[in-house]
Amino acid sequence: MRRYLRWLCLGLLMALIGLQPGCDGLTPSDRALVRSFAEDWMRSRNMHPTNEDGSPNLVAALNIGRRAITGRSGNAEVDAVLDAYEVLSNLHEADKLMEQGRRDGDPDAMDQAIARRPEDWTYRTSRATLALASGDVESWQAQQDKAEEIVVERNIDPVWYHEQSLRDYDRLGADVLTNPQCKLILERVIYHRLQLVNLTGDTAYAMPLEGLIDARDMQCP
Amino acid sequence: MSPLPQSWGLRRSPAERAFEPEPDRAASVALTLELEEAGIDTRGLFLYVLPYADGQQGAVLYAVLDDAEGFRFPDRRNPDAVLDYLALLAVAETTSASGVQQVAVDYRDSSGNQIAVLTAPTQAIVAFAQGQMSREDFMQELEGKIDLASLTIGGVP
C-alpha cells in the first residue's frame, strides 16, 4: 500500500508539473551538487516529494502542486526575479554568440550577436578589436565609432567603456607583437590606459605604459 | 488573474513589468572584472544587473551559470557550492555599488535546460556569508524554481 502510494504521489506530481526525463547533460559532480542542494532546500521548505525515510510527503505534494499551478512563491517581486530569464533570453542567446566570437575570434558569430542587439556597446568594442587584429581598419573604425556613440547617447560611464576595450585587447595576447597592425593596436591600448588614468586618477593603469611604448617602438614589425 | 492575456501578448509578464528592458551592462562588466581579479573563473558565467522599472530604486543581479558555456563551480567537493556562489556574488563591491537588492542564480545544464533558479535578498545572503544568520534561517529566506526532473533521475526510490 505504502509503495503504491509513493508511486501514485510521484505520478501525480509528474502529471501536475509536466516532468520530462532529462538532465543527461550535467556532469555527475555538477548534477550531484545542484540536485543535492535543491533537495536540501526543498526539504527545508517542505516541498520535497518524499520524506527522509522514502515515504511520500503529501503536504509537500500539495505545496509543489500549488506552486506548479499558480507559478507563485507568494511574493510578486520574487516571482518576477524567478521569471526574469523571460526578459533576458534574447540577450543571453546573443551573449553566447558574442562569447563564441571572442573565444574563437569568430567574426560571423560576433556579427550575429550584433544583429540581435545592435545597440550593445560591449559587442561593438569586441568586434572593433577583432576587426583591427584582422587588418580590417575600416570595420574597426566603424564599430569603434558606433560604440562611442552609444556610450555617449546612453550616458554610460566611460570608465567601463575603456575597461571593456582593454579586456578586448588583452584577449589578443602576445600575438599582437607579430600582428601587422601591432603599432595601431598598442596605440589603442596606450590610449585607453591613459584615459583610465585621467578618469579615475588610478596610476596603476599607467604602470605598463613604458613597456607598451617600448614594444610599440621597438618590437612591432 | 488569467494568464491568457499574457500568453497572447496583451499583458506584459510580471518580469517585464518589474525590470527596465535594458540591463546595466557597465555594472556587469565591472562585476565580471572584480571576480576575475579575485581569481574566479568566469567562463560560462553571464551576469545581468536588472534595474527595477518605474523609477523604483535598486536592481536585481541575475547570474546565469551555463554549463554548456564552460561554467564550473569553484569547488565541487563543497556541498554548499551553490550557497557559496550566491555569497560570492552578493558580497562583491560592485554588487553593493550597483544597488543590487536581490541576487539570483540560474543554473543551466549542457543542453541549456534550466535546472534551478534560486534567489534571496542581498542583505540576507551577506548576513549568512558573515555568519550572522544560520543556514537553517537562510534556507527560509531562499526562494526557488526547481526542475524536478533533475531530482527524480536517481533521486527518488
mmCIF file of C-alpha atoms in Angstrom:
data_model
loop_
_atom_site.group_PDB
_atom_site.id
_atom_site.type_symbol
_atom_site.label_atom_id
_atom_site.label_comp_id
_atom_site.label_asym_id
_atom_site.label_seq_id
_atom_site.Cartn_x
_atom_site.Cartn_y
_atom_site.Cartn_z
ATOM 1 C CA MET A 1 0.000 0.000 0.000
ATOM 2 C CA ARG A 2 2.765 2.360 1.013
ATOM 3 C CA ARG A 3 4.716 1.549 -2.128
ATOM 4 C CA TYR A 4 1.594 2.137 -4.219
ATOM 5 C CA LEU A 5 1.016 5.486 -2.526
ATOM 6 C CA ARG A 6 4.575 6.539 -3.157
ATOM 7 C CA TRP A 7 4.343 5.952 -6.885
ATOM 8 C CA LEU A 8 0.864 7.418 -7.065
ATOM 9 C CA CYS A 9 2.144 10.551 -5.367
ATOM 10 C CA LEU A 10 5.097 10.825 -7.736
ATOM 11 C CA GLY A 11 2.888 10.159 -10.751
ATOM 12 C CA LEU A 12 0.515 12.909 -9.699
ATOM 13 C CA LEU A 13 3.380 15.293 -9.234
ATOM 14 C CA MET A 14 4.795 14.496 -12.641
ATOM 15 C CA ALA A 15 1.434 14.980 -14.270
ATOM 16 C CA LEU A 16 0.985 18.291 -12.475
ATOM 17 C CA ILE A 17 4.241 19.866 -13.401
ATOM 18 C CA GLY A 18 4.885 18.212 -16.733
ATOM 19 C CA LEU A 19 8.105 16.489 -15.836
ATOM 20 C CA GLN A 20 10.366 15.431 -18.649
ATOM 21 C CA PRO A 21 13.116 12.900 -18.223
ATOM 22 C CA GLY A 22 16.408 14.588 -18.815
ATOM 23 C CA CYS A 23 19.400 16.150 -17.191
ATOM 24 C CA ASP A 24 21.807 13.860 -19.080
ATOM 25 C CA GLY A 25 23.926 16.874 -19.963
ATOM 26 C CA LEU A 26 25.040 17.558 -16.412
ATOM 27 C CA THR A 27 28.391 16.243 -15.457
ATOM 28 C CA PRO A 28 27.939 13.896 -12.493
ATOM 29 C CA SER A 29 29.537 16.205 -9.966
ATOM 30 C CA ASP A 30 27.672 19.310 -11.100
ATOM 31 C CA ARG A 31 24.445 17.400 -11.209
ATOM 32 C CA ALA A 32 25.069 15.948 -7.783
ATOM 33 C CA LEU A 33 25.848 19.366 -6.356
ATOM 34 C CA VAL A 34 22.780 21.070 -7.747
ATOM 35 C CA ARG A 35 20.499 18.126 -7.034
ATOM 36 C CA SER A 36 21.720 17.709 -3.506
ATOM 37 C CA PHE A 37 21.334 21.388 -2.729
ATOM 38 C CA ALA A 38 17.926 21.632 -4.377
ATOM 39 C CA GLU A 39 16.716 18.622 -2.364
ATOM 40 C CA ASP A 40 18.069 20.128 0.802
ATOM 41 C CA TRP A 41 16.275 23.402 0.138
ATOM 42 C CA MET A 42 13.034 21.658 -0.801
ATOM 43 C CA ARG A 43 13.084 19.615 2.394
ATOM 44 C CA SER A 44 13.712 22.744 4.448
ATOM 45 C CA ARG A 45 10.631 24.319 2.830
ATOM 46 C CA ASN A 46 8.560 21.129 2.989
ATOM 47 C CA MET A 47 8.429 20.804 -0.791
ATOM 48 C CA HIS A 48 10.314 17.559 -1.322
ATOM 49 C CA PRO A 49 8.067 14.805 -2.731
ATOM 50 C CA THR A 50 9.410 12.219 -0.266
ATOM 51 C CA ASN A 51 10.267 12.210 3.411
ATOM 52 C CA GLU A 52 13.743 11.274 4.621
ATOM 53 C CA ASP A 53 12.577 7.648 5.069
ATOM 54 C CA GLY A 54 11.397 7.491 1.451
ATOM 55 C CA SER A 55 7.684 7.675 2.217
ATOM 56 C CA PRO A 56 5.626 10.096 0.155
ATOM 57 C CA ASN A 57 5.248 13.595 1.565
ATOM 58 C CA LEU A 58 1.678 14.533 0.764
ATOM 59 C CA VAL A 59 1.937 18.022 2.248
ATOM 60 C CA ALA A 60 4.936 18.661 0.026
ATOM 61 C CA ALA A 61 2.992 17.309 -2.934
ATOM 62 C CA LEU A 62 0.279 19.847 -2.236
ATOM 63 C CA ASN A 63 2.845 22.631 -1.842
ATOM 64 C CA ILE A 64 4.540 21.743 -5.115
ATOM 65 C CA GLY A 65 1.225 21.326 -6.891
ATOM 66 C CA ARG A 66 0.056 24.715 -5.715
ATOM 67 C CA ARG A 67 3.269 26.348 -6.934
ATOM 68 C CA ALA A 68 3.144 24.454 -10.216
ATOM 69 C CA ILE A 69 -0.380 25.609 -10.889
ATOM 70 C CA THR A 70 -0.084 29.209 -9.734
ATOM 71 C CA GLY A 71 3.603 29.665 -10.526
ATOM 72 C CA ARG A 72 3.795 31.869 -7.473
ATOM 73 C CA SER A 73 6.099 31.993 -4.499
ATOM 74 C CA GLY A 74 3.598 34.226 -2.756
ATOM 75 C CA ASN A 75 5.689 37.337 -3.354
ATOM 76 C CA ALA A 76 5.222 39.281 -6.591
ATOM 77 C CA GLU A 77 8.749 40.712 -6.584
ATOM 78 C CA VAL A 78 10.317 37.298 -6.031
ATOM 79 C CA ASP A 79 8.138 35.803 -8.775
ATOM 80 C CA ALA A 80 9.392 38.470 -11.153
ATOM 81 C CA VAL A 81 13.005 37.578 -10.289
ATOM 82 C CA LEU A 82 12.394 33.840 -10.708
ATOM 83 C CA ASP A 83 10.937 34.536 -14.157
ATOM 84 C CA ALA A 84 13.484 37.205 -15.124
ATOM 85 C CA TYR A 85 15.001 34.939 -17.767
ATOM 86 C CA GLU A 86 11.931 35.749 -19.878
ATOM 87 C CA VAL A 87 13.315 39.233 -20.380
ATOM 88 C CA LEU A 88 16.903 38.001 -20.694
ATOM 89 C CA SER A 89 16.606 35.079 -23.088
ATOM 90 C CA ASN A 90 17.346 37.069 -26.244
ATOM 91 C CA LEU A 91 20.216 38.825 -24.513
ATOM 92 C CA HIS A 92 21.655 35.568 -23.206
ATOM 93 C CA GLU A 93 21.482 33.959 -26.662
ATOM 94 C CA ALA A 94 23.246 36.988 -28.134
ATOM 95 C CA ASP A 95 25.822 36.922 -25.321
ATOM 96 C CA LYS A 96 26.598 33.287 -26.051
ATOM 97 C CA LEU A 97 27.231 34.137 -29.697
ATOM 98 C CA MET A 98 29.455 37.036 -28.681
ATOM 99 C CA GLU A 99 31.397 34.830 -26.244
ATOM 100 C CA GLN A 100 31.928 32.327 -29.037
ATOM 101 C CA GLY A 101 33.160 35.172 -31.226
ATOM 102 C CA ARG A 102 35.532 36.432 -28.544
ATOM 103 C CA ARG A 103 36.802 32.959 -27.652
ATOM 104 C CA ASP A 104 37.319 31.709 -31.210
ATOM 105 C CA GLY A 105 37.994 35.020 -32.950
ATOM 106 C CA ASP A 106 34.870 34.335 -34.992
ATOM 107 C CA PRO A 107 33.615 37.499 -36.740
ATOM 108 C CA ASP A 108 30.451 35.774 -38.023
ATOM 109 C CA ALA A 109 29.335 34.836 -34.522
ATOM 110 C CA MET A 110 30.013 38.404 -33.402
ATOM 111 C CA ASP A 111 28.056 39.844 -36.313
ATOM 112 C CA GLN A 112 25.102 37.590 -35.469
ATOM 113 C CA ALA A 113 25.201 38.823 -31.890
ATOM 114 C CA ILE A 114 25.323 42.451 -33.072
ATOM 115 C CA ALA A 115 22.402 41.826 -35.425
ATOM 116 C CA ARG A 116 20.369 40.677 -32.394
ATOM 117 C CA ARG A 117 21.460 43.618 -30.247
ATOM 118 C CA PRO A 118 22.800 46.436 -32.405
ATOM 119 C CA GLU A 119 22.835 48.940 -29.547
ATOM 120 C CA ASP A 120 25.078 46.899 -27.267
ATOM 121 C CA TRP A 121 28.312 48.884 -26.903
ATOM 122 C CA THR A 122 30.217 45.936 -25.366
ATOM 123 C CA TYR A 123 29.634 43.940 -28.546
ATOM 124 C CA ARG A 124 30.831 46.822 -30.685
ATOM 125 C CA THR A 125 34.122 47.219 -28.821
ATOM 126 C CA SER A 126 34.851 43.490 -29.121
ATOM 127 C CA ARG A 127 34.019 43.458 -32.816
ATOM 128 C CA ALA A 128 36.167 46.556 -33.361
ATOM 129 C CA THR A 129 39.159 44.879 -31.714
ATOM 130 C CA LEU A 130 38.772 41.715 -33.761
ATOM 131 C CA ALA A 131 38.485 43.784 -36.948
ATOM 132 C CA LEU A 132 41.670 45.655 -36.134
ATOM 133 C CA ALA A 133 43.541 42.446 -35.301
ATOM 134 C CA SER A 134 42.391 41.063 -38.669
ATOM 135 C CA GLY A 135 43.658 44.122 -40.514
ATOM 136 C CA ASP A 136 40.175 45.415 -41.328
ATOM 137 C CA VAL A 137 40.812 49.007 -40.303
ATOM 138 C CA GLU A 138 37.608 50.294 -41.885
ATOM 139 C CA SER A 139 35.389 47.975 -39.823
ATOM 140 C CA TRP A 140 37.413 48.706 -36.700
ATOM 141 C CA GLN A 141 36.798 52.431 -37.146
ATOM 142 C CA ALA A 142 33.095 51.953 -37.873
ATOM 143 C CA GLN A 143 32.491 49.656 -34.885
ATOM 144 C CA GLN A 144 34.511 51.799 -32.527
ATOM 145 C CA ASP A 145 32.702 54.970 -33.628
ATOM 146 C CA LYS A 146 29.373 53.248 -33.064
ATOM 147 C CA ALA A 147 30.433 52.018 -29.615
ATOM 148 C CA GLU A 148 31.480 55.511 -28.586
ATOM 149 C CA GLU A 149 28.253 56.968 -29.970
ATOM 150 C CA ILE A 150 26.159 54.529 -27.881
ATOM 151 C CA VAL A 151 28.243 55.189 -24.769
ATOM 152 C CA VAL A 152 27.653 58.942 -25.105
ATOM 153 C CA GLU A 153 23.969 58.617 -26.037
ATOM 154 C CA ARG A 154 23.198 56.311 -23.126
ATOM 155 C CA ASN A 155 25.330 58.195 -20.662
ATOM 156 C CA ILE A 156 27.448 55.114 -19.919
ATOM 157 C CA ASP A 157 30.311 55.701 -17.503
ATOM 158 C CA PRO A 158 33.322 55.987 -19.864
ATOM 159 C CA VAL A 159 35.447 54.078 -17.347
ATOM 160 C CA TRP A 160 33.596 50.913 -18.276
ATOM 161 C CA TYR A 161 33.913 51.621 -21.983
ATOM 162 C CA HIS A 162 37.700 51.883 -21.640
ATOM 163 C CA GLU A 163 37.835 48.867 -19.298
ATOM 164 C CA GLN A 164 35.872 46.788 -21.780
ATOM 165 C CA SER A 165 38.155 47.912 -24.609
ATOM 166 C CA LEU A 166 41.234 46.905 -22.618
ATOM 167 C CA ARG A 167 39.729 43.478 -21.908
ATOM 168 C CA ASP A 168 39.155 43.052 -25.634
ATOM 169 C CA TYR A 169 42.750 43.975 -26.465
ATOM 170 C CA ASP A 170 44.091 41.782 -23.643
ATOM 171 C CA ARG A 171 42.337 38.843 -25.243
ATOM 172 C CA LEU A 172 44.611 39.151 -28.300
ATOM 173 C CA GLY A 173 47.561 38.019 -26.162
ATOM 174 C CA ALA A 174 51.193 38.029 -27.212
ATOM 175 C CA ASP A 175 50.259 37.511 -30.874
ATOM 176 C CA VAL A 176 49.858 41.275 -31.020
ATOM 177 C CA LEU A 177 53.619 41.665 -31.413
ATOM 178 C CA THR A 178 53.623 39.760 -34.699
ATOM 179 C CA ASN A 179 50.406 41.321 -35.989
ATOM 180 C CA PRO A 180 50.800 43.696 -38.936
ATOM 181 C CA GLN A 181 48.555 46.136 -37.020
ATOM 182 C CA CYS A 182 50.775 45.885 -33.929
ATOM 183 C CA LYS A 183 51.555 49.602 -33.717
ATOM 184 C CA LEU A 184 47.940 50.671 -34.040
ATOM 185 C CA ILE A 185 46.764 48.053 -31.519
ATOM 186 C CA LEU A 186 49.349 49.153 -28.954
ATOM 187 C CA GLU A 187 48.430 52.802 -29.631
ATOM 188 C CA ARG A 188 44.847 51.955 -28.709
ATOM 189 C CA VAL A 189 45.878 50.093 -25.555
ATOM 190 C CA ILE A 190 48.023 53.081 -24.505
ATOM 191 C CA TYR A 191 45.127 55.448 -25.303
ATOM 192 C CA HIS A 192 42.605 53.504 -23.195
ATOM 193 C CA ARG A 193 45.034 53.243 -20.288
ATOM 194 C CA LEU A 194 45.743 56.976 -20.364
ATOM 195 C CA GLN A 195 42.019 57.695 -20.452
ATOM 196 C CA LEU A 196 41.532 55.480 -17.399
ATOM 197 C CA VAL A 197 44.324 57.282 -15.540
ATOM 198 C CA ASN A 198 42.627 60.610 -16.318
ATOM 199 C CA LEU A 199 39.143 59.408 -15.434
ATOM 200 C CA THR A 200 39.961 57.529 -12.242
ATOM 201 C CA GLY A 201 43.230 59.044 -11.044
ATOM 202 C CA ASP A 202 44.425 55.469 -10.529
ATOM 203 C CA THR A 203 48.073 55.385 -11.582
ATOM 204 C CA ALA A 204 48.050 51.568 -11.666
ATOM 205 C CA TYR A 205 46.670 51.914 -15.186
ATOM 206 C CA ALA A 206 49.860 53.772 -16.161
ATOM 207 C CA MET A 207 52.302 51.180 -14.834
ATOM 208 C CA PRO A 208 52.597 49.103 -18.026
ATOM 209 C CA LEU A 209 52.769 52.189 -20.258
ATOM 210 C CA GLU A 210 56.556 52.309 -20.508
ATOM 211 C CA GLY A 211 56.711 48.689 -21.639
ATOM 212 C CA LEU A 212 53.877 49.234 -24.079
ATOM 213 C CA ILE A 213 55.602 52.248 -25.628
ATOM 214 C CA ASP A 214 58.868 50.324 -25.899
ATOM 215 C CA ALA A 215 57.057 47.410 -27.522
ATOM 216 C CA ARG A 216 55.296 49.716 -29.962
ATOM 217 C CA ASP A 217 58.543 51.446 -30.936
ATOM 218 C CA MET A 218 60.958 48.528 -30.816
ATOM 219 C CA GLN A 219 59.146 45.226 -31.258
ATOM 220 C CA CYS A 220 56.293 45.801 -33.679
ATOM 221 C CA PRO A 221 57.005 44.750 -37.256
ATOM 222 C CA MET B 1 -5.740 36.567 -12.851
ATOM 223 C CA SER B 2 -5.896 34.511 -16.026
ATOM 224 C CA PRO B 3 -2.524 34.015 -17.721
ATOM 225 C CA LEU B 4 -4.110 34.109 -21.180
ATOM 226 C CA PRO B 5 -3.758 37.836 -21.902
ATOM 227 C CA GLN B 6 -0.053 37.410 -21.093
ATOM 228 C CA SER B 7 0.400 34.465 -23.450
ATOM 229 C CA TRP B 8 -1.457 36.384 -26.173
ATOM 230 C CA GLY B 9 0.894 39.319 -25.679
ATOM 231 C CA LEU B 10 -1.896 41.588 -24.421
ATOM 232 C CA ARG B 11 -0.397 41.966 -20.998
ATOM 233 C CA ARG B 12 3.267 42.121 -20.001
ATOM 234 C CA SER B 13 4.589 39.392 -17.701
ATOM 235 C CA PRO B 14 5.494 40.276 -14.087
ATOM 236 C CA ALA B 15 9.179 40.171 -15.056
ATOM 237 C CA GLU B 16 8.638 42.527 -17.992
ATOM 238 C CA ARG B 17 6.782 44.925 -15.740
ATOM 239 C CA ALA B 18 9.310 44.696 -12.921
ATOM 240 C CA PHE B 19 12.535 45.478 -14.782
ATOM 241 C CA GLU B 20 13.919 48.001 -17.226
ATOM 242 C CA PRO B 21 14.202 46.404 -20.685
ATOM 243 C CA GLU B 22 17.965 47.014 -20.821
ATOM 244 C CA PRO B 23 20.252 45.619 -18.126
ATOM 245 C CA ASP B 24 23.077 47.715 -16.718
ATOM 246 C CA ARG B 25 25.954 46.439 -18.859
ATOM 247 C CA ALA B 26 28.548 48.639 -17.191
ATOM 248 C CA ALA B 27 27.733 47.036 -13.839
ATOM 249 C CA SER B 28 28.068 43.566 -15.401
ATOM 250 C CA VAL B 29 31.450 44.458 -16.880
ATOM 251 C CA ALA B 30 32.565 45.845 -13.510
ATOM 252 C CA LEU B 31 31.418 42.779 -11.590
ATOM 253 C CA THR B 32 32.993 40.365 -14.070
ATOM 254 C CA LEU B 33 36.288 42.256 -13.760
ATOM 255 C CA GLU B 34 36.066 42.196 -9.973
ATOM 256 C CA LEU B 35 35.543 38.437 -9.936
ATOM 257 C CA GLU B 36 38.360 37.844 -12.420
ATOM 258 C CA GLU B 37 40.711 39.988 -10.357
ATOM 259 C CA ALA B 38 39.782 37.837 -7.358
ATOM 260 C CA GLY B 39 40.877 34.767 -9.324
ATOM 261 C CA ILE B 40 37.393 33.458 -10.128
ATOM 262 C CA ASP B 41 36.995 31.639 -13.443
ATOM 263 C CA THR B 42 34.133 33.451 -15.177
ATOM 264 C CA ARG B 43 33.739 31.063 -18.113
ATOM 265 C CA GLY B 44 30.077 30.240 -18.566
ATOM 266 C CA LEU B 45 29.048 32.937 -16.107
ATOM 267 C CA PHE B 46 26.685 35.526 -17.556
ATOM 268 C CA LEU B 47 25.880 38.404 -15.237
ATOM 269 C CA TYR B 48 22.892 40.677 -15.668
ATOM 270 C CA VAL B 49 22.149 43.655 -13.454
ATOM 271 C CA LEU B 50 18.478 44.455 -13.960
ATOM 272 C CA PRO B 51 17.370 47.870 -12.681
ATOM 273 C CA TYR B 52 13.827 47.989 -11.326
ATOM 274 C CA ALA B 53 11.374 49.756 -13.604
ATOM 275 C CA ASP B 54 9.064 52.702 -12.939
ATOM 276 C CA GLY B 55 11.600 54.743 -11.028
ATOM 277 C CA GLN B 56 11.925 52.203 -8.221
ATOM 278 C CA GLN B 57 15.416 52.329 -6.737
ATOM 279 C CA GLY B 58 17.686 49.323 -6.840
ATOM 280 C CA ALA B 59 18.348 46.359 -9.079
ATOM 281 C CA VAL B 60 18.480 42.582 -9.238
ATOM 282 C CA LEU B 61 21.627 40.656 -10.076
ATOM 283 C CA TYR B 62 20.673 37.659 -12.216
ATOM 284 C CA ALA B 63 23.558 35.256 -12.844
ATOM 285 C CA VAL B 64 23.236 32.532 -15.455
ATOM 286 C CA LEU B 65 25.609 29.664 -14.630
ATOM 287 C CA ASP B 66 25.811 27.976 -18.014
ATOM 288 C CA ASP B 67 27.373 24.504 -18.018
ATOM 289 C CA ALA B 68 27.312 24.410 -21.831
ATOM 290 C CA GLU B 69 29.484 27.513 -21.958
ATOM 291 C CA GLY B 70 32.015 26.111 -19.510
ATOM 292 C CA PHE B 71 30.673 27.091 -16.118
ATOM 293 C CA ARG B 72 32.095 25.063 -13.214
ATOM 294 C CA PHE B 73 31.662 25.619 -9.510
ATOM 295 C CA PRO B 74 34.995 26.646 -7.993
ATOM 296 C CA ASP B 75 34.950 23.738 -5.531
ATOM 297 C CA ARG B 76 32.864 20.741 -6.495
ATOM 298 C CA ARG B 77 33.653 18.953 -3.241
ATOM 299 C CA ASN B 78 31.833 21.632 -1.304
ATOM 300 C CA PRO B 79 28.212 20.536 -0.696
ATOM 301 C CA ASP B 80 27.254 24.203 -0.254
ATOM 302 C CA ALA B 81 28.860 25.303 -3.517
ATOM 303 C CA VAL B 82 25.578 26.826 -4.685
ATOM 304 C CA LEU B 83 25.187 28.857 -1.498
ATOM 305 C CA ASP B 84 28.803 29.925 -1.613
ATOM 306 C CA TYR B 85 28.368 31.118 -5.163
ATOM 307 C CA LEU B 86 25.389 33.230 -4.131
ATOM 308 C CA ALA B 87 27.521 34.662 -1.342
ATOM 309 C CA LEU B 88 30.420 35.339 -3.708
ATOM 310 C CA LEU B 89 28.152 37.451 -5.884
ATOM 311 C CA ALA B 90 26.379 39.204 -3.024
ATOM 312 C CA VAL B 91 29.480 40.366 -1.155
ATOM 313 C CA ALA B 92 31.194 41.798 -4.239
ATOM 314 C CA GLU B 93 31.829 45.538 -4.045
ATOM 315 C CA THR B 94 30.200 46.100 -7.420
ATOM 316 C CA THR B 95 27.034 44.405 -6.206
ATOM 317 C CA SER B 96 26.510 46.893 -3.402
ATOM 318 C CA ALA B 97 27.754 49.815 -5.523
ATOM 319 C CA SER B 98 25.135 48.931 -8.153
ATOM 320 C CA GLY B 99 22.307 48.964 -5.619
ATOM 321 C CA VAL B 100 21.583 45.253 -6.018
ATOM 322 C CA GLN B 101 18.868 44.251 -3.559
ATOM 323 C CA GLN B 102 18.268 40.696 -4.725
ATOM 324 C CA VAL B 103 20.650 38.105 -6.170
ATOM 325 C CA ALA B 104 19.570 35.149 -8.282
ATOM 326 C CA VAL B 105 21.500 32.232 -9.753
ATOM 327 C CA ASP B 106 20.079 30.328 -12.714
ATOM 328 C CA TYR B 107 21.856 27.002 -13.257
ATOM 329 C CA ARG B 108 21.684 25.544 -16.782
ATOM 330 C CA ASP B 109 22.882 22.168 -17.981
ATOM 331 C CA SER B 110 24.905 21.433 -21.100
ATOM 332 C CA SER B 111 21.701 21.250 -23.144
ATOM 333 C CA GLY B 112 20.656 24.698 -21.988
ATOM 334 C CA ASN B 113 17.880 23.382 -19.739
ATOM 335 C CA GLN B 114 17.114 25.431 -16.679
ATOM 336 C CA ILE B 115 17.720 23.186 -13.647
ATOM 337 C CA ALA B 116 17.204 25.636 -10.816
ATOM 338 C CA VAL B 117 16.761 29.320 -10.148
ATOM 339 C CA LEU B 118 17.488 30.371 -6.585
ATOM 340 C CA THR B 119 17.190 33.848 -5.198
ATOM 341 C CA ALA B 120 17.452 35.706 -1.916
ATOM 342 C CA PRO B 121 17.734 39.299 -0.735
ATOM 343 C CA THR B 122 21.323 40.581 -0.876
ATOM 344 C CA GLN B 123 21.175 41.563 2.802
ATOM 345 C CA ALA B 124 20.218 38.035 3.831
ATOM 346 C CA ILE B 125 22.972 36.474 1.727
ATOM 347 C CA VAL B 126 25.564 38.834 3.174
ATOM 348 C CA ALA B 127 24.327 38.150 6.714
ATOM 349 C CA PHE B 128 24.582 34.412 6.069
ATOM 350 C CA ALA B 129 28.033 34.773 4.488
ATOM 351 C CA GLN B 130 29.233 36.746 7.509
ATOM 352 C CA GLY B 131 27.889 34.177 9.947
ATOM 353 C CA GLN B 132 25.147 36.447 11.268
ATOM 354 C CA MET B 133 22.391 34.129 10.039
ATOM 355 C CA SER B 134 22.160 30.356 10.436
ATOM 356 C CA ARG B 135 21.972 28.103 7.415
ATOM 357 C CA GLU B 136 18.514 26.981 8.524
ATOM 358 C CA ASP B 137 17.228 30.547 8.722
ATOM 359 C CA PHE B 138 18.814 31.392 5.401
ATOM 360 C CA MET B 139 17.065 28.475 3.696
ATOM 361 C CA GLN B 140 13.774 30.088 4.692
ATOM 362 C CA GLU B 141 14.863 33.342 3.004
ATOM 363 C CA LEU B 142 15.793 31.498 -0.165
ATOM 364 C CA GLU B 143 13.187 31.160 -2.902
ATOM 365 C CA GLY B 144 13.498 28.973 -5.931
ATOM 366 C CA LYS B 145 12.191 27.345 -9.014
ATOM 367 C CA ILE B 146 13.445 23.778 -9.425
ATOM 368 C CA ASP B 147 13.176 21.438 -12.392
ATOM 369 C CA LEU B 148 12.012 18.358 -10.519
ATOM 370 C CA ALA B 149 13.048 16.082 -13.369
ATOM 371 C CA SER B 150 16.637 16.706 -12.333
ATOM 372 C CA LEU B 151 15.755 15.439 -8.862
ATOM 373 C CA THR B 152 13.847 12.368 -9.948
ATOM 374 C CA ILE B 153 16.695 10.890 -12.006
ATOM 375 C CA GLY B 154 18.100 8.565 -9.389
ATOM 376 C CA GLY B 155 16.784 10.779 -6.654
ATOM 377 C CA VAL B 156 13.508 9.098 -5.757
ATOM 378 C CA PRO B 157 13.336 5.457 -4.737
#
